[in-house]
Coordinates of C-alpha atoms in Angstrom, one line a residue:
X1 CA -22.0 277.6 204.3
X2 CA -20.2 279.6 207.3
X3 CA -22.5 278.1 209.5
X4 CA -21.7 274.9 208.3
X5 CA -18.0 275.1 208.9
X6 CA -18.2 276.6 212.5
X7 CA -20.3 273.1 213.1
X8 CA -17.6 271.2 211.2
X9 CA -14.8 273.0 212.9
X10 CA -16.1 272.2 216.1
X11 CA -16.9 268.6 215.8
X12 CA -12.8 268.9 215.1
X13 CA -12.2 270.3 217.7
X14 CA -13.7 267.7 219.8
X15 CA -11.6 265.1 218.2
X16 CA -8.2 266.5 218.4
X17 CA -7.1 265.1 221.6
X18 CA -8.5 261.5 220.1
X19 CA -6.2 262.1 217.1
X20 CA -2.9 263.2 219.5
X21 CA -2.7 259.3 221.2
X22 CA -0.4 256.8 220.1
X23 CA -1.8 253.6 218.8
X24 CA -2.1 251.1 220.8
X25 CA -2.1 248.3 218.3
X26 CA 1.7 248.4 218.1
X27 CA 4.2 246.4 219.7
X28 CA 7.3 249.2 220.5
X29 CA 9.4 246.1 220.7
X30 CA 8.8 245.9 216.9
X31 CA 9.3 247.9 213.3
X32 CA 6.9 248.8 211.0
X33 CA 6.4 251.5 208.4
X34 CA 3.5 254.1 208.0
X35 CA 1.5 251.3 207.0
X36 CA 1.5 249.3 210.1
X37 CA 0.8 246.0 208.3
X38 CA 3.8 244.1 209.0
X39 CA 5.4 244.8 212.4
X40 CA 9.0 242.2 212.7
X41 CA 11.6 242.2 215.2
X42 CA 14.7 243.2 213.8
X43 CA 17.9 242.9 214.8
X44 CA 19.0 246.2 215.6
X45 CA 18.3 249.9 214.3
X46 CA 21.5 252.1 213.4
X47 CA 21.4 255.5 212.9
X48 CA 23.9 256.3 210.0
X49 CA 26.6 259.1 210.8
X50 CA 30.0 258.9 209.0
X51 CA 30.5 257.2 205.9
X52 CA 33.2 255.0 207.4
X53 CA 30.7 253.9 209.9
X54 CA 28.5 252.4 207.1
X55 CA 31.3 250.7 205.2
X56 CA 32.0 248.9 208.3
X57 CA 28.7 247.9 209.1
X58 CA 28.1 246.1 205.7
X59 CA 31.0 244.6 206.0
X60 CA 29.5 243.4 209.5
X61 CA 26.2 242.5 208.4
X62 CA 28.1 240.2 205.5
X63 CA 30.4 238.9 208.1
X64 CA 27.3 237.7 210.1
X65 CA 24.9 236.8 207.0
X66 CA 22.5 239.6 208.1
X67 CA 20.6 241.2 205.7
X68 CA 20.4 245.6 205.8
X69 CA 17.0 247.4 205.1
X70 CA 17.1 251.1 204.2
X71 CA 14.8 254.1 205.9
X72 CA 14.2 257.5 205.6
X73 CA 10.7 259.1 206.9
X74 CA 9.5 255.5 206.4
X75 CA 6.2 256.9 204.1
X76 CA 6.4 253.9 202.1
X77 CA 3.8 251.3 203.0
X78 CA 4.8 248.5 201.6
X79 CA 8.3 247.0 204.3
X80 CA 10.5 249.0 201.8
X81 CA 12.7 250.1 204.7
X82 CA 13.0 247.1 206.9
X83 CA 13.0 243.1 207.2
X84 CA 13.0 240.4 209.9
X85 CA 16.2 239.9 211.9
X86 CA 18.0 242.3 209.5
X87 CA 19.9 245.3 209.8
X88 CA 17.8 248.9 209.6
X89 CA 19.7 251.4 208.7
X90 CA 18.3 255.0 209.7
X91 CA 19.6 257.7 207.3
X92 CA 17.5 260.5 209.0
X93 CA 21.2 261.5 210.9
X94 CA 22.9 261.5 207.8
X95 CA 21.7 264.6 206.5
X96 CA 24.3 267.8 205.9
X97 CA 23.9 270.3 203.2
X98 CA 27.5 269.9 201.2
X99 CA 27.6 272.6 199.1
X100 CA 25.5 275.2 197.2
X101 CA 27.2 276.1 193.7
X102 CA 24.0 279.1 192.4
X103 CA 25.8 280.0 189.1
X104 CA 25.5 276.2 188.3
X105 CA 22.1 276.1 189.9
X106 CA 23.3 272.5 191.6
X107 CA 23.1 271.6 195.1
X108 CA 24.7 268.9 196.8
X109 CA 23.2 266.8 200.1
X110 CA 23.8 263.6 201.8
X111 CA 20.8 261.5 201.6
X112 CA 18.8 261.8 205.4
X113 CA 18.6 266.1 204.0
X114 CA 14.9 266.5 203.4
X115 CA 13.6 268.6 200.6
X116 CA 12.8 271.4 203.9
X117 CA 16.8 271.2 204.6
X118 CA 17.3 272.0 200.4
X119 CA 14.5 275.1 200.4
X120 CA 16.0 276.4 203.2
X121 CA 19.4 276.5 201.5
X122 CA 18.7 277.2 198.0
X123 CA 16.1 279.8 198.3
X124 CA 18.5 282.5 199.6
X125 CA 19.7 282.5 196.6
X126 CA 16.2 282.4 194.1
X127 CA 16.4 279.0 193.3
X128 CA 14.1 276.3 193.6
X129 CA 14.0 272.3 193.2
X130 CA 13.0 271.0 189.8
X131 CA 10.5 267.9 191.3
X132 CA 9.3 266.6 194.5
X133 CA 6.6 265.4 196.5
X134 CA 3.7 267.7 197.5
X135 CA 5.3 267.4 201.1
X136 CA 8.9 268.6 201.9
X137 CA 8.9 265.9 204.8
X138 CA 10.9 263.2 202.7
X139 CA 14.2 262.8 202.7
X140 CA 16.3 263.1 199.3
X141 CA 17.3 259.5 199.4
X142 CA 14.1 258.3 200.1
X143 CA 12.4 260.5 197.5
X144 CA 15.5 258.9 194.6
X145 CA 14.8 255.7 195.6
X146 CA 10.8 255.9 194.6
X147 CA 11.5 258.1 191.5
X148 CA 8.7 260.6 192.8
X149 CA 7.3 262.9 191.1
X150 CA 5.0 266.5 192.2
X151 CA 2.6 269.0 190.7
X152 CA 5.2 270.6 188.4
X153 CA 4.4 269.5 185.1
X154 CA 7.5 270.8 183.0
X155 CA 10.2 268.9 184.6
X156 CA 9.2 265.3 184.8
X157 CA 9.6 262.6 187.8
X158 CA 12.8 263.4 189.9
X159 CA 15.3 261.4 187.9
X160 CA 15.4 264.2 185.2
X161 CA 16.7 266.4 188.2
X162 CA 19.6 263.8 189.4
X163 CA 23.2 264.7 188.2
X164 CA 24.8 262.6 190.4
X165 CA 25.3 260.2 193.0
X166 CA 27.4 258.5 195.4
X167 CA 26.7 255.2 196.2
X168 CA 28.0 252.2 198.9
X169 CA 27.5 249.0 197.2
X170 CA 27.6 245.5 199.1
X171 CA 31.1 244.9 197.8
X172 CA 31.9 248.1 200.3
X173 CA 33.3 250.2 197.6
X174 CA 32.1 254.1 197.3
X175 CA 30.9 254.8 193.6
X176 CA 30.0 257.8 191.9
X177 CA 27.0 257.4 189.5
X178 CA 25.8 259.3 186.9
X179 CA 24.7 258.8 183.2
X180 CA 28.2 259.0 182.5
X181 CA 30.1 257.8 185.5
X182 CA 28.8 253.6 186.5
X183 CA 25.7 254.3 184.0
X184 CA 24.4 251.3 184.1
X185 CA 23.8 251.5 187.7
X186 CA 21.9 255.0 187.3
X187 CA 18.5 253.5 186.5
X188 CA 18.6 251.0 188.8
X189 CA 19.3 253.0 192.1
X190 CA 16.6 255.9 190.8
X191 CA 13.5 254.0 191.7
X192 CA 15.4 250.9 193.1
X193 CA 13.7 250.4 196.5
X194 CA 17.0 250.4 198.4
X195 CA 18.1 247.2 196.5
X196 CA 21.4 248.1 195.2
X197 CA 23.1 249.8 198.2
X198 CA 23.2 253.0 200.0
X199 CA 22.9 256.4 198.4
X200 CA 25.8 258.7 200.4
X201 CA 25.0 262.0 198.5
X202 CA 23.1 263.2 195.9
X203 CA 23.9 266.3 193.4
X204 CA 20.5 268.1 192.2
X205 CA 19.7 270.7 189.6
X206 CA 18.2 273.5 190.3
X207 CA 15.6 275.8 188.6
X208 CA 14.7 279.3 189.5
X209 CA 12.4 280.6 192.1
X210 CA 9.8 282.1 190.6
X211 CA 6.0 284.0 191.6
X212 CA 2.9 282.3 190.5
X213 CA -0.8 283.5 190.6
X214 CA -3.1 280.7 190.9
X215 CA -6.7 280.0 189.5
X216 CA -8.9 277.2 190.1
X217 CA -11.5 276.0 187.4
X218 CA -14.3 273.7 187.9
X219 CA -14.1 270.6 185.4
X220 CA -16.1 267.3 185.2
X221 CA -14.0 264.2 185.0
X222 CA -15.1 263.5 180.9
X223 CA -13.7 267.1 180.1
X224 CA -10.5 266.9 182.2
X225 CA -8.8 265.6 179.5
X226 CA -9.5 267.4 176.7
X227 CA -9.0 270.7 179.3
X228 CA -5.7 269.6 180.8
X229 CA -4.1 269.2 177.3
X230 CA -5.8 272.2 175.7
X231 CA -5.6 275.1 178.4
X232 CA -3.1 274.0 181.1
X233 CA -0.3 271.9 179.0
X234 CA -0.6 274.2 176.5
X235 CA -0.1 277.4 178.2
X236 CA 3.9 277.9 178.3
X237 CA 2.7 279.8 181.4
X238 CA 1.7 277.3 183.9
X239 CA 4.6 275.5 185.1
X240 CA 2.5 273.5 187.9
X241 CA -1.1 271.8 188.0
X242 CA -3.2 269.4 190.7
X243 CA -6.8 268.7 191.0
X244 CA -8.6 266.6 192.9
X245 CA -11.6 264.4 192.3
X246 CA -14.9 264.4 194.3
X247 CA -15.7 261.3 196.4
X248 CA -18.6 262.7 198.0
X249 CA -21.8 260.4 197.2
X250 CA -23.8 263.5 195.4
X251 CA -21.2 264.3 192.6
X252 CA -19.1 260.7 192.9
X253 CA -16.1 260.8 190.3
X254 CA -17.5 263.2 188.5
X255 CA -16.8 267.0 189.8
X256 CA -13.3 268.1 189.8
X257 CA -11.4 271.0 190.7
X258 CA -8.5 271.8 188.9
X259 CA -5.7 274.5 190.4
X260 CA -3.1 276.0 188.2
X261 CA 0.2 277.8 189.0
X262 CA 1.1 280.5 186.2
X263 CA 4.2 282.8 186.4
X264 CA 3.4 286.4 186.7
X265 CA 6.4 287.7 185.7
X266 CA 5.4 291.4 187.1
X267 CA 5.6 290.7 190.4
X268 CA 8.7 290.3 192.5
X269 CA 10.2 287.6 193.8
X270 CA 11.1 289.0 197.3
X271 CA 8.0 290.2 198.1
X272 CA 6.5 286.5 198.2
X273 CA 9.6 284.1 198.5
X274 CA 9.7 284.3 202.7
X275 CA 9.3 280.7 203.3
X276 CA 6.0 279.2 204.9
X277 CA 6.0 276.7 208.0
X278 CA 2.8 275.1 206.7
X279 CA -0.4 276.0 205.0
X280 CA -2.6 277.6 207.7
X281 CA -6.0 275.3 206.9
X282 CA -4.0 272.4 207.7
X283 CA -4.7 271.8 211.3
X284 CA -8.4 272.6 210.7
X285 CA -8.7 270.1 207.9
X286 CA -6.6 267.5 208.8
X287 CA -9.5 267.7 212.5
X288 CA -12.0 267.8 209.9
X289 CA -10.9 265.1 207.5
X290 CA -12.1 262.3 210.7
X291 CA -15.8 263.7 208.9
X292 CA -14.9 262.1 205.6
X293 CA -14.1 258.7 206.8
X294 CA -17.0 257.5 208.9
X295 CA -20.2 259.0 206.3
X296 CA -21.8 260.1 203.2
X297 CA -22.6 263.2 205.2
X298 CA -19.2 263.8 206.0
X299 CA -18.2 262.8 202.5
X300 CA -20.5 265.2 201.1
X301 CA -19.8 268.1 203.8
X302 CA -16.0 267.7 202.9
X303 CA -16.1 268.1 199.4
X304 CA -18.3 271.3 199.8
X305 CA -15.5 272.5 202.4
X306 CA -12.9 271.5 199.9
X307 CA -14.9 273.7 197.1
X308 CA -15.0 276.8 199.3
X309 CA -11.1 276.4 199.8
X310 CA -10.6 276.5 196.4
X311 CA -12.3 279.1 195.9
X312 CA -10.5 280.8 198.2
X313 CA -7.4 280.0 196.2
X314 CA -8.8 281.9 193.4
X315 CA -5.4 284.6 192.3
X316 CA -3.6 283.6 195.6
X317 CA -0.1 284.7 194.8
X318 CA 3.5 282.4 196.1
X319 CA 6.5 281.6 195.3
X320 CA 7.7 278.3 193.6
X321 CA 9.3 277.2 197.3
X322 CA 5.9 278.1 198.9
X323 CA 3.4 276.4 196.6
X324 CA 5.9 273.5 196.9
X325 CA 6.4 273.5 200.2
X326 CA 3.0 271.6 201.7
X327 CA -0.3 270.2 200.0
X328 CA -1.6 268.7 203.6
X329 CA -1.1 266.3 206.4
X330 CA -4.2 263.9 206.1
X331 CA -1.6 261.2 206.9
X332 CA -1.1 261.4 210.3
X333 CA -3.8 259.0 211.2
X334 CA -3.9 256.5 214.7
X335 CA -6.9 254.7 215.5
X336 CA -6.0 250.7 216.2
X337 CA -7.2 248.3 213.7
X338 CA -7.8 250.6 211.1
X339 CA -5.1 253.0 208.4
X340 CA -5.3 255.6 206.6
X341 CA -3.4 253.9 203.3
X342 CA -2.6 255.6 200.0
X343 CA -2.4 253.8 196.3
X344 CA -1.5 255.0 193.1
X345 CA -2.7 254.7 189.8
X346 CA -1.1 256.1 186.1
X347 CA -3.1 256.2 183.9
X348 CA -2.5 257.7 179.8
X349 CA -4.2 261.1 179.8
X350 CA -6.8 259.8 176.9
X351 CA -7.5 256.8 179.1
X352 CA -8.6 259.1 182.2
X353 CA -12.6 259.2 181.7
X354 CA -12.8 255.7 181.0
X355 CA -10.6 254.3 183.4
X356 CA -12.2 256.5 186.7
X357 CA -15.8 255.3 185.3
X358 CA -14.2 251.7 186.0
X359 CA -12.5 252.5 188.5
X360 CA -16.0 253.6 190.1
X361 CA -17.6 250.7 189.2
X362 CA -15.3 248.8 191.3
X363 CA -15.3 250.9 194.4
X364 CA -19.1 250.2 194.5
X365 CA -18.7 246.6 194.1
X366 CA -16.5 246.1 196.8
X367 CA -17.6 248.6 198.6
X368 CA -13.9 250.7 199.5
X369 CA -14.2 253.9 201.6
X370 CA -12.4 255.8 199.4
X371 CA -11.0 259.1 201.1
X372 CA -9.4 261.6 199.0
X373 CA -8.5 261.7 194.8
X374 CA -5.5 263.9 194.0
X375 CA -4.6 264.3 190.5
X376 CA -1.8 265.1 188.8
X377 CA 0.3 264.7 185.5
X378 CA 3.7 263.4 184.8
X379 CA 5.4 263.4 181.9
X380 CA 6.5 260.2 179.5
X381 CA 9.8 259.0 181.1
X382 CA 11.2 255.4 180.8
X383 CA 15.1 256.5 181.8
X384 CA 14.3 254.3 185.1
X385 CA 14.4 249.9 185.0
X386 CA 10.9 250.2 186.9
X387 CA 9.6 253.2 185.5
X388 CA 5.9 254.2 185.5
X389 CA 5.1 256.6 182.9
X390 CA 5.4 255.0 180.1
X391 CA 3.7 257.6 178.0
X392 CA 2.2 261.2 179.5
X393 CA 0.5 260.0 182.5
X394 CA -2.1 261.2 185.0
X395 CA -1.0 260.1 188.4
X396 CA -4.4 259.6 190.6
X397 CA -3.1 259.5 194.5
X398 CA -6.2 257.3 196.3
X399 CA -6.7 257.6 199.8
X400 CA -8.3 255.0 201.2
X401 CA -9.6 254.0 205.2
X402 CA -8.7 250.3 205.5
X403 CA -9.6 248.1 208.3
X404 CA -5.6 246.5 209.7
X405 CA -7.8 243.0 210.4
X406 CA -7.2 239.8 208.7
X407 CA -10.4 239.6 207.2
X408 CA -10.3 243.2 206.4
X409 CA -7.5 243.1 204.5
X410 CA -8.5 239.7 202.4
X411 CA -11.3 242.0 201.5
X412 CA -9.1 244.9 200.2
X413 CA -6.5 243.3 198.9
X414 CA -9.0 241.9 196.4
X415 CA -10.7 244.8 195.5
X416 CA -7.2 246.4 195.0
X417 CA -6.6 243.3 192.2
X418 CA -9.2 244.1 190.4
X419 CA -8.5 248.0 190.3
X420 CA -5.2 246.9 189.3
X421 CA -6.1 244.7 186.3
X422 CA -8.6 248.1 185.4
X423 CA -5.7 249.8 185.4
X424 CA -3.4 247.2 182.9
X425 CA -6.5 247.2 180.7
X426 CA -6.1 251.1 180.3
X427 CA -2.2 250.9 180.0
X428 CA -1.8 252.2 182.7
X429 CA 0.4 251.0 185.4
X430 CA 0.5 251.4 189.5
X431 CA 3.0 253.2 192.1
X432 CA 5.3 250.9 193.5
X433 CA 5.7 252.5 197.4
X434 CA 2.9 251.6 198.2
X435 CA 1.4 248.2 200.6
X436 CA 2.3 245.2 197.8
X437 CA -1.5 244.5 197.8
X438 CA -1.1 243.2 193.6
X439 CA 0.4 240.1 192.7
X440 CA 3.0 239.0 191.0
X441 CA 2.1 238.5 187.5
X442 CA 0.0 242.3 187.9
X443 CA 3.6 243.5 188.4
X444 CA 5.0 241.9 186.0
X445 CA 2.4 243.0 183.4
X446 CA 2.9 247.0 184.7
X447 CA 6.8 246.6 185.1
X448 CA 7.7 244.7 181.9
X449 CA 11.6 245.2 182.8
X450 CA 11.2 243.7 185.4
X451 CA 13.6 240.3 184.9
X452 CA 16.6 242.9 183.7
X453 CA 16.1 244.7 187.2
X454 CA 16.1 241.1 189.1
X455 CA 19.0 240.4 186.8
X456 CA 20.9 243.2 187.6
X457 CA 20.3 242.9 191.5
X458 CA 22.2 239.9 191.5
X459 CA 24.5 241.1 189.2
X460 CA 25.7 243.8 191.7
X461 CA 24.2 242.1 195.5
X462 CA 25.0 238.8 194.7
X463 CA 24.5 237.6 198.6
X464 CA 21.4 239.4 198.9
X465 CA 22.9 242.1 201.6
X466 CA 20.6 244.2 200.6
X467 CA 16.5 243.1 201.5
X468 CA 13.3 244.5 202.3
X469 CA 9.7 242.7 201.6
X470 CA 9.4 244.1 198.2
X471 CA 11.8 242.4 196.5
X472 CA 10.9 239.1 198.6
X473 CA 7.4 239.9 197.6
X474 CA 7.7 240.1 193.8
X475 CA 11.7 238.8 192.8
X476 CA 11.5 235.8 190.5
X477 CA 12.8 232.6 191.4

């Protein structure tokens, strides 16, 4: 196996300037998001600074019947954060930390602070965020206006950690939003897309830090299940969970290897709470994850790298900010005509076996290089319009390599369809950030509140101010 890696490791190594060029099958003259699907010209990019600055600019962009797209990191994939000839507004800039109250374990950031800027601040003080993404990359806003959700399966998707909001609607007025305070807007804005104005500044609860010891257990995909239910959601314990599923062609959706994170409350927080700058197999990986795209020898040689690093992981000890703090960086991918693109399936835990073995059938049929299957669970929560857990849910994050071609993509987008009507058949329904490869009615079906959230968007943007090729994608009418 050492040997194995040193050859892997060095095939990397030969690859990493080949991995450090920009692509050149981008126009700089145009926008586009991770994806790289849907490159437009817009009509300008503004970086947002002082509140008053964006209160004037929508009152521009009405003035002048320009439409205004909102961006963070721009991870979504699916023109989320942009539109033709409109407005972009870049809330990167807009990111100071407000205030840190620790006796009410509540933090308060504008929206451009990432979830790095809130560890930084709150861990000082042994506290912790409740729910984010396995990457601390994203900005708050960004991360509210997906609903995301993480490998902590106690606390639910992120709008059980939202106290509060400020918003800029198109009218230009400020509102605070809570479930108290311009309710009716609360569930709208948390997994809105952007669509109902701009998020100012966000107050968060907090949880404690806290020390976990980790353990890693080999399951097949028919006992996950029955496992996750009985020995991980039932232990008071283990406050986080993730697994991943093999794609390698020897053991194809059926190994897994599931991690869990259980407070040992015997060891001290300060010993282990100095935070991490990344994960040191990263940079390896990431070289060797080229391997996994272009064989079944790599697929197979990945998987059994992937193994040993879990074992690895066996009674690894970290703190809460730590294990939260980076799961990888496969997604930094740049080879023209060709993506690294992720979709997102939820699926009711007692649906799991029998959707994957569908699921499989239909990678086979069409053929999809599927890259990477992370797993994780999220709790039954229908506060949001658009929400996706409709009951307790296992959220399978698919990585897949997709050709950027015409032809290419006719090809995946229909063997995305049929994933998708797979996944309706389970109950299950799909992540929304992602490249709008399903049609309309497929949403419809997944989303069935979707004609109040179209309602409501023209309830409170009656002009349309605020756009992005989602809602032109899927709105009714």
């Amino acid at each position: 196996m050492k040997k194995s890696i040193a050859l892997l490791l060095l095939a990397s190594l030969c690859l990493y300037q080949y991995f450090s060029l920009d692509t050149p099958d981008q126009d700089p003259y145009l926008v586009t998001d991770y994806s790289r699907l849907h490159p437009v010209k817009v009509e300008r990019v503004v970086q947002g600074r002082e509140e008053q600055q964006l209160i004037q600019l929508l009152q521009e962009a009405q003035a002048n019947h320009l439409t205004v797209s909102i961006a963070g990191q721009r991870h979504s994939q699916g023109g989320h954060t942009y539109y033709k000839d409109g407005i972009v507004v870049d809330m990167t800039s807009f990111n100071r930390i407000i205030s840190v109250d620790p006796m009410a374990r509540q933090i308060r950031v504008q929206a451009g602070a990432t979830w790095k800027d809130i560890q930084d601040a709150v861990n000082p003080y042994g506290l912790s965020v409740k729910t984010m993404q396995s990457q601390n990359i994203f900005t708050v806003g960004g991360s509210i206006s997906i609903n995301a959700h993480g490998r902590d399966i106690r606390n639910g998707s992120l709008i059980k950690s939202v106290e509060s909001f400020r918003l800029l609607t198109s009218d230009g007025q400020v509102k605070q939003v809570s479930r108290s305070e311009n309710a009716d807007l609360f569930p709208l804005v948390l997994g809105g897309y952007g669509l109902f104005g701009i998020i100012l500044d966000v107050t968060l609860t907090l949880t404690e830090d806290e020390v976990y010891r980790l353990s890693t257990e080999k399951v097949t995909v028919e006992e996950y299940s029955r496992y996750f239910t009985s020995q991980v959601q039932a232990d008071p314990d283990i406050h986080m969970h993730i697994a991943r599923i093999s794609v390698a062609p020897d053991t194809f959706l059926t190994d897994m290897y599931a991690i869990n994170y259980k407070v040992d409350k015997a060891l001290p927080l300060q010993r282990y709470n100095k935070l991490k700058t990344t994960e040191h197999w990263v940079i390896p990986t990431k070289l060797l994850f080229h391997l996994n795209r272009g064989s079944d020898w790599g697929k197979n040689r990945f998987w059994k790298l992937q193994k040993w690093y879990f074992n690895q992981q066996e009674q690894t000890v970290t703190s809460r900010n730590n294990a939260m703090r980076s799961e990888s960086q496969f997604m930094d991918y740049r080879e023209a005509g060709q993506n690294d693109l992720l979709q997102e399936y939820f699926i009711p835990v007692q649906e799991f076996s029998s959707f994957v073995h569908s699921f499989g059938e239909v990678l086979k049929e069409e053929q999809m290089n599927l890259l990477n299957i992370t797993v994780r669970y999220v709790n039954q929560d229908q506060e949001a319009v658009l929400s996706y857990a409709k009951e307790d849910m296992f959220a399978l994050v698919c990585l897949f390599n997709v050709p950027l071609s015409d032809e290419g993509q006719a090809e995946f987008k229909r063997g995305i369809q049929t994933i998708i009507d797979r996944v309706i058949s389970h109950r299950g329904t799909y992540y929304l950030p992602y490249a709008a490869y399903p049609e309309r009615v497929q949403f419809n079906a997944a989303y069935p509140r979707y004609r109040e959230f179209w309602d409501k968007k023209t309830k409170y943007d009656p002009n349309g101010l605020f756009m992005n090729y989602f809602y032109e994608q899927y709105k009714e009418g």
